[in-house]
């Protein structure tokens, strides 16, 4: 006698298979992210985070750069730095240059960029000529101005040749005017970059708006003031950010031209750090940490309050909803 056994209902695999595919896809995505981000993250940690952390450690020691770290002195290096009038003056010089850059270089760059954005003969040559100083090395530019502005330099010789010898003076050797002369050199050096940045931003301004305003009878200056410059806002804010951070970290042009003199008139935080921190790395590290924290604080505050619309942060998105 043969018995027949009926097969039961088929057992469904359920949601296990989709979950497995999802897990594999997530794992593959994570590996891709690690593959692309990993090398850059290692370089960032090795060349940015680690040096800052080591400088912070060194700043708490009286260390000459040789041998082990044994003489722990706490925050004495920081107290010494903030008790030094020359360091406080260096901080003031950095902020003075940053403010002057925003008040003078910014409007000047916008004005020149607006003029160069118009159709004119020789516009390409003028643009290239304005950008040439930025291409030059800081060392070459600094040495050139050091020779040009010396008491027996080319500028004084030129003034004497045209009968204005009374105006001749040691331009970089007078404490009252040295910082202004240095700012003039910095303006000559970096104005071309600001103009180039503004010109790039102007290419994104729709011409239809200007043409419509012109048809309605608006003058060229009114069009620039009410249409072009407001639309140039993101570019202006990015340039201002770069200008502020560059002013706080200013070193090469000042070091080559005046080495922070005369009598600290052109000293900056970076030149002070090199001048007084080379023989005492512990103290130099404290100055470097102060410079880093000031730059970081200003960068965070600026991006949080001035560039939040340009960066499109989540907080800004929430703010737009209200």
PDB file of C-alpha atoms in Angstrom:
ATOM      1  CA  UNK A   1       0.000   0.000   0.000  1.00  0.00           C
ATOM      2  CA  UNK A   2       1.364   3.294  -1.016  1.00  0.00           C
ATOM      3  CA  UNK A   3       0.857   6.359   1.166  1.00  0.00           C
ATOM      4  CA  UNK A   4       0.741   9.804  -0.377  1.00  0.00           C
ATOM      5  CA  UNK A   5       2.089  12.697   1.612  1.00  0.00           C
ATOM      6  CA  UNK A   6       0.871  16.099   0.527  1.00  0.00           C
ATOM      7  CA  UNK A   7       3.298  18.978   0.556  1.00  0.00           C
ATOM      8  CA  UNK A   8       2.434  21.781   2.936  1.00  0.00           C
ATOM      9  CA  UNK A   9       2.162  25.420   1.993  1.00  0.00           C
ATOM     10  CA  UNK A  10       5.336  27.034   0.680  1.00  0.00           C
ATOM     11  CA  UNK A  11       7.313  28.955   3.266  1.00  0.00           C
ATOM     12  CA  UNK A  12       7.894  32.566   2.207  1.00  0.00           C
ATOM     13  CA  UNK A  13      11.390  34.033   2.487  1.00  0.00           C
ATOM     14  CA  UNK A  14       9.798  37.147   4.026  1.00  0.00           C
ATOM     15  CA  UNK A  15      11.559  40.539   4.186  1.00  0.00           C
ATOM     16  CA  UNK A  16      14.959  38.956   4.929  1.00  0.00           C
ATOM     17  CA  UNK A  17      16.172  39.219   1.306  1.00  0.00           C
ATOM     18  CA  UNK A  18      15.415  42.949   0.892  1.00  0.00           C
ATOM     19  CA  UNK A  19      17.049  43.651   4.234  1.00  0.00           C
ATOM     20  CA  UNK A  20      20.178  41.804   3.109  1.00  0.00           C
ATOM     21  CA  UNK A  21      20.353  43.806  -0.123  1.00  0.00           C
ATOM     22  CA  UNK A  22      19.884  47.047   1.790  1.00  0.00           C
ATOM     23  CA  UNK A  23      22.642  46.106   4.229  1.00  0.00           C
ATOM     24  CA  UNK A  24      25.028  45.282   1.384  1.00  0.00           C
ATOM     25  CA  UNK A  25      24.205  48.572  -0.355  1.00  0.00           C
ATOM     26  CA  UNK A  26      24.854  50.527   2.839  1.00  0.00           C
ATOM     27  CA  UNK A  27      28.140  48.708   3.398  1.00  0.00           C
ATOM     28  CA  UNK A  28      29.246  49.414  -0.162  1.00  0.00           C
ATOM     29  CA  UNK A  29      28.331  53.081   0.206  1.00  0.00           C
ATOM     30  CA  UNK A  30      30.274  53.304   3.480  1.00  0.00           C
ATOM     31  CA  UNK A  31      33.340  51.727   1.844  1.00  0.00           C
ATOM     32  CA  UNK A  32      33.103  54.200  -1.045  1.00  0.00           C
ATOM     33  CA  UNK A  33      32.934  57.124   1.376  1.00  0.00           C
ATOM     34  CA  UNK A  34      35.931  55.828   3.330  1.00  0.00           C
ATOM     35  CA  UNK A  35      37.872  55.275   0.100  1.00  0.00           C
ATOM     36  CA  UNK A  36      37.371  58.848  -1.104  1.00  0.00           C
ATOM     37  CA  UNK A  37      37.389  60.698   2.212  1.00  0.00           C
ATOM     38  CA  UNK A  38      39.948  58.573   4.047  1.00  0.00           C
ATOM     39  CA  UNK A  39      43.157  59.874   2.369  1.00  0.00           C
ATOM     40  CA  UNK A  40      42.071  63.503   2.660  1.00  0.00           C
ATOM     41  CA  UNK A  41      41.075  62.954   6.288  1.00  0.00           C
ATOM     42  CA  UNK A  42      44.466  61.416   7.090  1.00  0.00           C
ATOM     43  CA  UNK A  43      46.281  64.361   5.472  1.00  0.00           C
ATOM     44  CA  UNK A  44      44.039  66.874   7.287  1.00  0.00           C
ATOM     45  CA  UNK A  45      44.607  65.251  10.660  1.00  0.00           C
ATOM     46  CA  UNK A  46      48.345  64.824  10.060  1.00  0.00           C
ATOM     47  CA  UNK A  47      49.090  68.316   8.738  1.00  0.00           C
ATOM     48  CA  UNK A  48      46.432  70.454  10.486  1.00  0.00           C
ATOM     49  CA  UNK A  49      44.977  68.892  13.609  1.00  0.00           C
ATOM     50  CA  UNK A  50      48.155  67.202  14.880  1.00  0.00           C
ATOM     51  CA  UNK A  51      50.429  70.299  14.557  1.00  0.00           C
ATOM     52  CA  UNK A  52      47.854  72.443  16.338  1.00  0.00           C
ATOM     53  CA  UNK A  53      47.554  69.882  19.112  1.00  0.00           C
ATOM     54  CA  UNK A  54      51.354  69.641  19.462  1.00  0.00           C
ATOM     55  CA  UNK A  55      51.677  73.439  19.524  1.00  0.00           C
ATOM     56  CA  UNK A  56      49.067  73.570  22.274  1.00  0.00           C
ATOM     57  CA  UNK A  57      51.097  71.028  24.293  1.00  0.00           C
ATOM     58  CA  UNK A  58      54.424  72.819  23.712  1.00  0.00           C
ATOM     59  CA  UNK A  59      52.903  76.140  24.772  1.00  0.00           C
ATOM     60  CA  UNK A  60      52.628  74.896  28.362  1.00  0.00           C
ATOM     61  CA  UNK A  61      56.359  74.190  28.627  1.00  0.00           C
ATOM     62  CA  UNK A  62      59.508  76.280  28.845  1.00  0.00           C
ATOM     63  CA  UNK A  63      61.142  74.382  26.027  1.00  0.00           C
ATOM     64  CA  UNK A  64      64.106  75.346  23.857  1.00  0.00           C
ATOM     65  CA  UNK A  65      63.279  72.830  21.137  1.00  0.00           C
ATOM     66  CA  UNK A  66      65.880  70.290  22.247  1.00  0.00           C
ATOM     67  CA  UNK A  67      65.466  67.423  24.640  1.00  0.00           C
ATOM     68  CA  UNK A  68      62.347  66.226  26.437  1.00  0.00           C
ATOM     69  CA  UNK A  69      59.516  68.394  27.693  1.00  0.00           C
ATOM     70  CA  UNK A  70      60.298  68.681  31.394  1.00  0.00           C
ATOM     71  CA  UNK A  71      59.737  72.253  32.576  1.00  0.00           C
ATOM     72  CA  UNK A  72      55.954  72.577  32.759  1.00  0.00           C
ATOM     73  CA  UNK A  73      55.003  76.221  33.345  1.00  0.00           C
ATOM     74  CA  UNK A  74      51.250  76.169  32.769  1.00  0.00           C
ATOM     75  CA  UNK A  75      49.865  79.315  31.151  1.00  0.00           C
ATOM     76  CA  UNK A  76      52.939  81.483  31.853  1.00  0.00           C
ATOM     77  CA  UNK A  77      53.695  81.775  28.120  1.00  0.00           C
ATOM     78  CA  UNK A  78      50.183  83.101  27.485  1.00  0.00           C
ATOM     79  CA  UNK A  79      50.473  85.565  30.395  1.00  0.00           C
ATOM     80  CA  UNK A  80      53.828  86.730  29.033  1.00  0.00           C
ATOM     81  CA  UNK A  81      52.364  87.220  25.537  1.00  0.00           C
ATOM     82  CA  UNK A  82      49.358  89.254  26.655  1.00  0.00           C
ATOM     83  CA  UNK A  83      51.607  91.243  28.991  1.00  0.00           C
ATOM     84  CA  UNK A  84      53.923  92.281  26.175  1.00  0.00           C
ATOM     85  CA  UNK A  85      52.896  95.678  24.680  1.00  0.00           C
ATOM     86  CA  UNK A  86      54.570  94.754  21.387  1.00  0.00           C
ATOM     87  CA  UNK A  87      52.387  91.652  20.991  1.00  0.00           C
ATOM     88  CA  UNK A  88      49.255  93.656  21.772  1.00  0.00           C
ATOM     89  CA  UNK A  89      50.388  96.222  19.207  1.00  0.00           C
ATOM     90  CA  UNK A  90      50.907  93.416  16.694  1.00  0.00           C
ATOM     91  CA  UNK A  91      47.327  92.240  17.248  1.00  0.00           C
ATOM     92  CA  UNK A  92      46.157  95.820  16.750  1.00  0.00           C
ATOM     93  CA  UNK A  93      48.148  96.097  13.517  1.00  0.00           C
ATOM     94  CA  UNK A  94      46.534  92.910  12.185  1.00  0.00           C
ATOM     95  CA  UNK A  95      43.042  94.215  12.879  1.00  0.00           C
ATOM     96  CA  UNK A  96      43.921  97.676  11.507  1.00  0.00           C
ATOM     97  CA  UNK A  97      45.032  96.133   8.217  1.00  0.00           C
ATOM     98  CA  UNK A  98      41.893  93.956   8.112  1.00  0.00           C
ATOM     99  CA  UNK A  99      39.591  96.959   8.663  1.00  0.00           C
ATOM    100  CA  UNK A 100      41.457  99.121   6.144  1.00  0.00           C
ATOM    101  CA  UNK A 101      41.218  96.283   3.618  1.00  0.00           C
ATOM    102  CA  UNK A 102      37.446  96.121   4.025  1.00  0.00           C
ATOM    103  CA  UNK A 103      36.988  99.899   3.905  1.00  0.00           C
ATOM    104  CA  UNK A 104      39.425 100.746   1.095  1.00  0.00           C
ATOM    105  CA  UNK A 105      40.348  97.689  -0.944  1.00  0.00           C
ATOM    106  CA  UNK A 106      36.792  96.355  -1.137  1.00  0.00           C
ATOM    107  CA  UNK A 107      35.073  99.470  -2.566  1.00  0.00           C
ATOM    108  CA  UNK A 108      38.070 100.134  -4.818  1.00  0.00           C
ATOM    109  CA  UNK A 109      37.981  96.582  -6.213  1.00  0.00           C
ATOM    110  CA  UNK A 110      34.206  96.745  -6.807  1.00  0.00           C
ATOM    111  CA  UNK A 111      34.488 100.089  -8.603  1.00  0.00           C
ATOM    112  CA  UNK A 112      37.322  98.959 -10.862  1.00  0.00           C
ATOM    113  CA  UNK A 113      35.565  95.642 -11.577  1.00  0.00           C
ATOM    114  CA  UNK A 114      32.354  97.444 -12.560  1.00  0.00           C
ATOM    115  CA  UNK A 115      34.290  99.714 -14.916  1.00  0.00           C
ATOM    116  CA  UNK A 116      36.246  96.820 -16.424  1.00  0.00           C
ATOM    117  CA  UNK A 117      33.038  94.835 -16.893  1.00  0.00           C
ATOM    118  CA  UNK A 118      31.928  97.398 -19.485  1.00  0.00           C
ATOM    119  CA  UNK A 119      32.850  96.972 -23.122  1.00  0.00           C
ATOM    120  CA  UNK A 120      35.915  99.069 -23.881  1.00  0.00           C
ATOM    121  CA  UNK A 121      38.992  98.914 -26.033  1.00  0.00           C
ATOM    122  CA  UNK A 122      41.975  97.202 -24.404  1.00  0.00           C
ATOM    123  CA  UNK A 123      39.889  95.709 -21.592  1.00  0.00           C
ATOM    124  CA  UNK A 124      41.730  92.368 -21.677  1.00  0.00           C
ATOM    125  CA  UNK A 125      45.139  94.034 -21.452  1.00  0.00           C
ATOM    126  CA  UNK A 126      44.027  96.211 -18.533  1.00  0.00           C
ATOM    127  CA  UNK A 127      42.663  93.166 -16.684  1.00  0.00           C
ATOM    128  CA  UNK A 128      45.940  91.298 -17.166  1.00  0.00           C
ATOM    129  CA  UNK A 129      48.013  94.309 -16.059  1.00  0.00           C
ATOM    130  CA  UNK A 130      45.977  94.703 -12.866  1.00  0.00           C
ATOM    131  CA  UNK A 131      46.417  91.037 -11.999  1.00  0.00           C
ATOM    132  CA  UNK A 132      50.206  90.985 -12.550  1.00  0.00           C
ATOM    133  CA  UNK A 133      51.154  92.153  -8.985  1.00  0.00           C
ATOM    134  CA  UNK A 134      49.252  89.230  -7.487  1.00  0.00           C
ATOM    135  CA  UNK A 135      51.216  86.764  -9.598  1.00  0.00           C
ATOM    136  CA  UNK A 136      54.552  88.111  -8.375  1.00  0.00           C
ATOM    137  CA  UNK A 137      56.189  86.375  -5.456  1.00  0.00           C
ATOM    138  CA  UNK A 138      55.861  88.136  -2.106  1.00  0.00           C
ATOM    139  CA  UNK A 139      59.634  88.017  -1.688  1.00  0.00           C
ATOM    140  CA  UNK A 140      60.259  89.705  -5.040  1.00  0.00           C
ATOM    141  CA  UNK A 141      57.582  92.340  -4.426  1.00  0.00           C
ATOM    142  CA  UNK A 142      58.795  92.991  -0.883  1.00  0.00           C
ATOM    143  CA  UNK A 143      62.444  93.393  -1.909  1.00  0.00           C
ATOM    144  CA  UNK A 144      61.446  95.653  -4.798  1.00  0.00           C
ATOM    145  CA  UNK A 145      59.504  98.007  -2.536  1.00  0.00           C
ATOM    146  CA  UNK A 146      62.242  97.880   0.076  1.00  0.00           C
ATOM    147  CA  UNK A 147      64.713  99.198  -2.503  1.00  0.00           C
ATOM    148  CA  UNK A 148      62.244 101.609  -4.098  1.00  0.00           C
ATOM    149  CA  UNK A 149      61.223 103.218  -0.779  1.00  0.00           C
ATOM    150  CA  UNK A 150      64.672 103.388   0.828  1.00  0.00           C
ATOM    151  CA  UNK A 151      66.060 106.900   1.597  1.00  0.00           C
ATOM    152  CA  UNK A 152      68.205 106.748  -1.559  1.00  0.00           C
ATOM    153  CA  UNK A 153      65.649 104.724  -3.489  1.00  0.00           C
ATOM    154  CA  UNK A 154      63.854 105.341  -6.730  1.00  0.00           C
ATOM    155  CA  UNK A 155      60.834 107.180  -5.301  1.00  0.00           C
ATOM    156  CA  UNK A 156      62.861 109.852  -3.518  1.00  0.00           C
ATOM    157  CA  UNK A 157      65.097 110.230  -6.575  1.00  0.00           C
ATOM    158  CA  UNK A 158      62.017 110.724  -8.754  1.00  0.00           C
ATOM    159  CA  UNK A 159      60.567 113.347  -6.383  1.00  0.00           C
ATOM    160  CA  UNK A 160      63.849 115.255  -6.392  1.00  0.00           C
ATOM    161  CA  UNK A 161      64.050 115.085 -10.194  1.00  0.00           C
ATOM    162  CA  UNK A 162      60.668 116.827 -10.574  1.00  0.00           C
ATOM    163  CA  UNK A 163      61.402 119.469  -7.944  1.00  0.00           C
ATOM    164  CA  UNK A 164      59.491 117.858  -5.079  1.00  0.00           C
ATOM    165  CA  UNK A 165      62.531 116.948  -3.021  1.00  0.00           C
ATOM    166  CA  UNK A 166      60.870 118.293   0.139  1.00  0.00           C
ATOM    167  CA  UNK A 167      58.468 115.338   0.006  1.00  0.00           C
ATOM    168  CA  UNK A 168      61.309 112.818   0.001  1.00  0.00           C
ATOM    169  CA  UNK A 169      61.510 110.826   3.226  1.00  0.00           C
ATOM    170  CA  UNK A 170      62.446 107.398   4.608  1.00  0.00           C
ATOM    171  CA  UNK A 171      59.051 105.910   3.840  1.00  0.00           C
ATOM    172  CA  UNK A 172      59.450 102.621   5.708  1.00  0.00           C
ATOM    173  CA  UNK A 173      61.619 103.976   8.548  1.00  0.00           C
ATOM    174  CA  UNK A 174      59.137 106.353  10.183  1.00  0.00           C
ATOM    175  CA  UNK A 175      57.009 104.725  12.924  1.00  0.00           C
ATOM    176  CA  UNK A 176      54.091 107.124  12.347  1.00  0.00           C
ATOM    177  CA  UNK A 177      53.634 106.337   8.675  1.00  0.00           C
ATOM    178  CA  UNK A 178      55.249 102.917   8.160  1.00  0.00           C
ATOM    179  CA  UNK A 179      51.984 100.983   8.665  1.00  0.00           C
ATOM    180  CA  UNK A 180      50.176 103.154   6.103  1.00  0.00           C
ATOM    181  CA  UNK A 181      52.983 102.673   3.605  1.00  0.00           C
ATOM    182  CA  UNK A 182      52.859  98.935   4.258  1.00  0.00           C
ATOM    183  CA  UNK A 183      49.101  98.939   3.680  1.00  0.00           C
ATOM    184  CA  UNK A 184      49.690 100.726   0.362  1.00  0.00           C
ATOM    185  CA  UNK A 185      52.098  97.961  -0.638  1.00  0.00           C
ATOM    186  CA  UNK A 186      49.577  95.297   0.377  1.00  0.00           C
ATOM    187  CA  UNK A 187      46.866  97.058  -1.616  1.00  0.00           C
ATOM    188  CA  UNK A 188      49.090  97.123  -4.691  1.00  0.00           C
ATOM    189  CA  UNK A 189      49.849  93.420  -4.212  1.00  0.00           C
ATOM    190  CA  UNK A 190      46.389  92.002  -3.534  1.00  0.00           C
ATOM    191  CA  UNK A 191      43.949  94.408  -5.217  1.00  0.00           C
ATOM    192  CA  UNK A 192      44.230  92.480  -8.486  1.00  0.00           C
ATOM    193  CA  UNK A 193      42.953  89.302  -6.845  1.00  0.00           C
ATOM    194  CA  UNK A 194      39.968  91.167  -5.397  1.00  0.00           C
ATOM    195  CA  UNK A 195      39.169  92.686  -8.797  1.00  0.00           C
ATOM    196  CA  UNK A 196      39.434  89.293 -10.493  1.00  0.00           C
ATOM    197  CA  UNK A 197      37.077  87.794  -7.919  1.00  0.00           C
ATOM    198  CA  UNK A 198      34.551  90.609  -8.426  1.00  0.00           C
ATOM    199  CA  UNK A 199      34.751  90.236 -12.208  1.00  0.00           C
ATOM    200  CA  UNK A 200      34.032  86.509 -11.853  1.00  0.00           C
ATOM    201  CA  UNK A 201      31.027  87.331  -9.689  1.00  0.00           C
ATOM    202  CA  UNK A 202      29.762  89.881 -12.212  1.00  0.00           C
ATOM    203  CA  UNK A 203      29.560  87.176 -14.860  1.00  0.00           C
ATOM    204  CA  UNK A 204      26.753  85.587 -12.845  1.00  0.00           C
ATOM    205  CA  UNK A 205      24.607  88.738 -12.764  1.00  0.00           C
ATOM    206  CA  UNK A 206      21.801  88.424 -15.358  1.00  0.00           C
ATOM    207  CA  UNK A 207      22.081  91.093 -18.033  1.00  0.00           C
ATOM    208  CA  UNK A 208      18.298  91.086 -18.528  1.00  0.00           C
ATOM    209  CA  UNK A 209      17.797  92.925 -15.243  1.00  0.00           C
ATOM    210  CA  UNK A 210      20.187  95.709 -16.201  1.00  0.00           C
ATOM    211  CA  UNK A 211      18.657  95.985 -19.670  1.00  0.00           C
ATOM    212  CA  UNK A 212      15.144  96.230 -18.212  1.00  0.00           C
ATOM    213  CA  UNK A 213      16.261  98.938 -15.771  1.00  0.00           C
ATOM    214  CA  UNK A 214      17.968 100.853 -18.602  1.00  0.00           C
ATOM    215  CA  UNK A 215      14.765 100.728 -20.659  1.00  0.00           C
ATOM    216  CA  UNK A 216      12.920 102.185 -17.668  1.00  0.00           C
ATOM    217  CA  UNK A 217      15.357 105.107 -17.699  1.00  0.00           C
ATOM    218  CA  UNK A 218      17.745 104.161 -14.868  1.00  0.00           C
ATOM    219  CA  UNK A 219      21.266 105.549 -15.166  1.00  0.00           C
ATOM    220  CA  UNK A 220      24.335 103.277 -15.245  1.00  0.00           C
ATOM    221  CA  UNK A 221      25.318 104.132 -11.665  1.00  0.00           C
ATOM    222  CA  UNK A 222      21.776 103.508 -10.384  1.00  0.00           C
ATOM    223  CA  UNK A 223      21.726 100.132 -12.119  1.00  0.00           C
ATOM    224  CA  UNK A 224      25.015  99.187 -10.471  1.00  0.00           C
ATOM    225  CA  UNK A 225      23.934 100.424  -7.033  1.00  0.00           C
ATOM    226  CA  UNK A 226      20.439  98.930  -6.947  1.00  0.00           C
ATOM    227  CA  UNK A 227      20.871  95.771  -9.065  1.00  0.00           C
ATOM    228  CA  UNK A 228      24.443  94.702  -9.745  1.00  0.00           C
ATOM    229  CA  UNK A 229      26.077  95.260  -6.338  1.00  0.00           C
ATOM    230  CA  UNK A 230      23.271  93.554  -4.337  1.00  0.00           C
ATOM    231  CA  UNK A 231      23.498  90.530  -6.647  1.00  0.00           C
ATOM    232  CA  UNK A 232      27.275  90.607  -6.167  1.00  0.00           C
ATOM    233  CA  UNK A 233      26.754  90.133  -2.418  1.00  0.00           C
ATOM    234  CA  UNK A 234      27.906  86.477  -2.162  1.00  0.00           C
ATOM    235  CA  UNK A 235      31.164  87.275  -3.982  1.00  0.00           C
ATOM    236  CA  UNK A 236      31.785  90.327  -1.785  1.00  0.00           C
ATOM    237  CA  UNK A 237      31.221  88.292   1.373  1.00  0.00           C
ATOM    238  CA  UNK A 238      33.630  85.552   0.232  1.00  0.00           C
ATOM    239  CA  UNK A 239      36.282  88.154  -0.633  1.00  0.00           C
ATOM    240  CA  UNK A 240      35.792  89.850   2.736  1.00  0.00           C
ATOM    241  CA  UNK A 241      36.266  86.516   4.499  1.00  0.00           C
ATOM    242  CA  UNK A 242      39.495  85.795   2.609  1.00  0.00           C
ATOM    243  CA  UNK A 243      40.717  89.351   3.222  1.00  0.00           C
ATOM    244  CA  UNK A 244      40.106  89.183   6.985  1.00  0.00           C
ATOM    245  CA  UNK A 245      41.796  85.814   7.402  1.00  0.00           C
ATOM    246  CA  UNK A 246      44.695  86.881   5.160  1.00  0.00           C
ATOM    247  CA  UNK A 247      45.156  90.079   7.193  1.00  0.00           C
ATOM    248  CA  UNK A 248      45.278  88.136  10.459  1.00  0.00           C
ATOM    249  CA  UNK A 249      47.871  85.704   9.077  1.00  0.00           C
ATOM    250  CA  UNK A 250      49.945  88.361   7.301  1.00  0.00           C
ATOM    251  CA  UNK A 251      53.654  87.545   7.413  1.00  0.00           C
ATOM    252  CA  UNK A 252      55.725  87.304   4.241  1.00  0.00           C
ATOM    253  CA  UNK A 253      55.385  90.822   2.790  1.00  0.00           C
ATOM    254  CA  UNK A 254      55.957  92.460   6.186  1.00  0.00           C
ATOM    255  CA  UNK A 255      58.880  90.202   7.077  1.00  0.00           C
ATOM    256  CA  UNK A 256      60.686  90.776   3.785  1.00  0.00           C
ATOM    257  CA  UNK A 257      60.052  94.523   3.723  1.00  0.00           C
ATOM    258  CA  UNK A 258      60.426  95.751   7.329  1.00  0.00           C
ATOM    259  CA  UNK A 259      60.706  92.675   9.608  1.00  0.00           C
ATOM    260  CA  UNK A 260      58.034  94.305  11.746  1.00  0.00           C
ATOM    261  CA  UNK A 261      59.940  97.577  12.249  1.00  0.00           C
ATOM    262  CA  UNK A 262      60.545 100.342  12.826  1.00  0.00           C
ATOM    263  CA  UNK A 263      59.978  99.981  16.599  1.00  0.00           C
ATOM    264  CA  UNK A 264      57.244  97.422  15.942  1.00  0.00           C
ATOM    265  CA  UNK A 265      55.207  99.847  13.802  1.00  0.00           C
ATOM    266  CA  UNK A 266      54.450  97.166  11.195  1.00  0.00           C
ATOM    267  CA  UNK A 267      54.727  94.097  13.415  1.00  0.00           C
ATOM    268  CA  UNK A 268      52.027  91.448  13.044  1.00  0.00           C
ATOM    269  CA  UNK A 269      51.241  88.382  15.120  1.00  0.00           C
ATOM    270  CA  UNK A 270      53.048  86.132  12.652  1.00  0.00           C
ATOM    271  CA  UNK A 271      56.209  88.270  12.463  1.00  0.00           C
ATOM    272  CA  UNK A 272      56.197  88.579  16.279  1.00  0.00           C
ATOM    273  CA  UNK A 273      55.940  84.800  16.569  1.00  0.00           C
ATOM    274  CA  UNK A 274      58.973  84.273  14.342  1.00  0.00           C
ATOM    275  CA  UNK A 275      60.948  87.102  15.915  1.00  0.00           C
ATOM    276  CA  UNK A 276      60.497  86.049  19.536  1.00  0.00           C
ATOM    277  CA  UNK A 277      59.580  82.386  19.237  1.00  0.00           C
ATOM    278  CA  UNK A 278      62.511  80.998  17.277  1.00  0.00           C
ATOM    279  CA  UNK A 279      64.765  80.726  20.338  1.00  0.00           C
ATOM    280  CA  UNK A 280      61.909  79.628  22.582  1.00  0.00           C
ATOM    281  CA  UNK A 281      59.555  77.231  20.784  1.00  0.00           C
ATOM    282  CA  UNK A 282      57.348  76.996  23.861  1.00  0.00           C
ATOM    283  CA  UNK A 283      56.642  80.731  23.770  1.00  0.00           C
ATOM    284  CA  UNK A 284      56.359  80.714  19.978  1.00  0.00           C
ATOM    285  CA  UNK A 285      53.821  77.891  20.225  1.00  0.00           C
ATOM    286  CA  UNK A 286      51.735  79.954  22.667  1.00  0.00           C
ATOM    287  CA  UNK A 287      51.685  82.865  20.199  1.00  0.00           C
ATOM    288  CA  UNK A 288      50.765  80.448  17.389  1.00  0.00           C
ATOM    289  CA  UNK A 289      47.877  79.044  19.437  1.00  0.00           C
ATOM    290  CA  UNK A 290      46.607  82.580  20.151  1.00  0.00           C
ATOM    291  CA  UNK A 291      46.789  83.420  16.435  1.00  0.00           C
ATOM    292  CA  UNK A 292      44.970  80.184  15.586  1.00  0.00           C
ATOM    293  CA  UNK A 293      42.204  80.757  18.126  1.00  0.00           C
ATOM    294  CA  UNK A 294      41.633  84.368  17.022  1.00  0.00           C
ATOM    295  CA  UNK A 295      41.436  83.307  13.366  1.00  0.00           C
ATOM    296  CA  UNK A 296      39.177  80.349  14.190  1.00  0.00           C
ATOM    297  CA  UNK A 297      36.820  82.467  16.296  1.00  0.00           C
ATOM    298  CA  UNK A 298      36.473  85.142  13.616  1.00  0.00           C
ATOM    299  CA  UNK A 299      36.045  82.525  10.875  1.00  0.00           C
ATOM    300  CA  UNK A 300      33.298  80.709  12.773  1.00  0.00           C
ATOM    301  CA  UNK A 301      31.465  83.917  13.699  1.00  0.00           C
ATOM    302  CA  UNK A 302      31.734  85.270  10.142  1.00  0.00           C
ATOM    303  CA  UNK A 303      30.444  82.078   8.561  1.00  0.00           C
ATOM    304  CA  UNK A 304      27.706  81.806  11.162  1.00  0.00           C
ATOM    305  CA  UNK A 305      26.376  85.345  10.775  1.00  0.00           C
ATOM    306  CA  UNK A 306      27.593  86.753   7.441  1.00  0.00           C
ATOM    307  CA  UNK A 307      27.757  83.741   5.130  1.00  0.00           C
ATOM    308  CA  UNK A 308      24.879  81.593   6.382  1.00  0.00           C
ATOM    309  CA  UNK A 309      22.748  82.548   3.366  1.00  0.00           C
ATOM    310  CA  UNK A 310      25.581  81.735   0.964  1.00  0.00           C
ATOM    311  CA  UNK A 311      26.398  78.415   2.643  1.00  0.00           C
ATOM    312  CA  UNK A 312      22.729  77.373   2.760  1.00  0.00           C
ATOM    313  CA  UNK A 313      22.989  75.929   6.260  1.00  0.00           C
ATOM    314  CA  UNK A 314      20.190  73.978   7.812  1.00  0.00           C
ATOM    315  CA  UNK A 315      19.658  76.717  10.364  1.00  0.00           C
ATOM    316  CA  UNK A 316      19.232  79.228   7.580  1.00  0.00           C
ATOM    317  CA  UNK A 317      16.738  76.976   5.854  1.00  0.00           C
ATOM    318  CA  UNK A 318      14.721  76.790   9.039  1.00  0.00           C
ATOM    319  CA  UNK A 319      14.956  80.559   9.350  1.00  0.00           C
ATOM    320  CA  UNK A 320      13.567  81.041   5.854  1.00  0.00           C
ATOM    321  CA  UNK A 321      10.512  79.072   6.786  1.00  0.00           C
ATOM    322  CA  UNK A 322       9.486  81.637   9.368  1.00  0.00           C
TER     323      UNK A 322
END
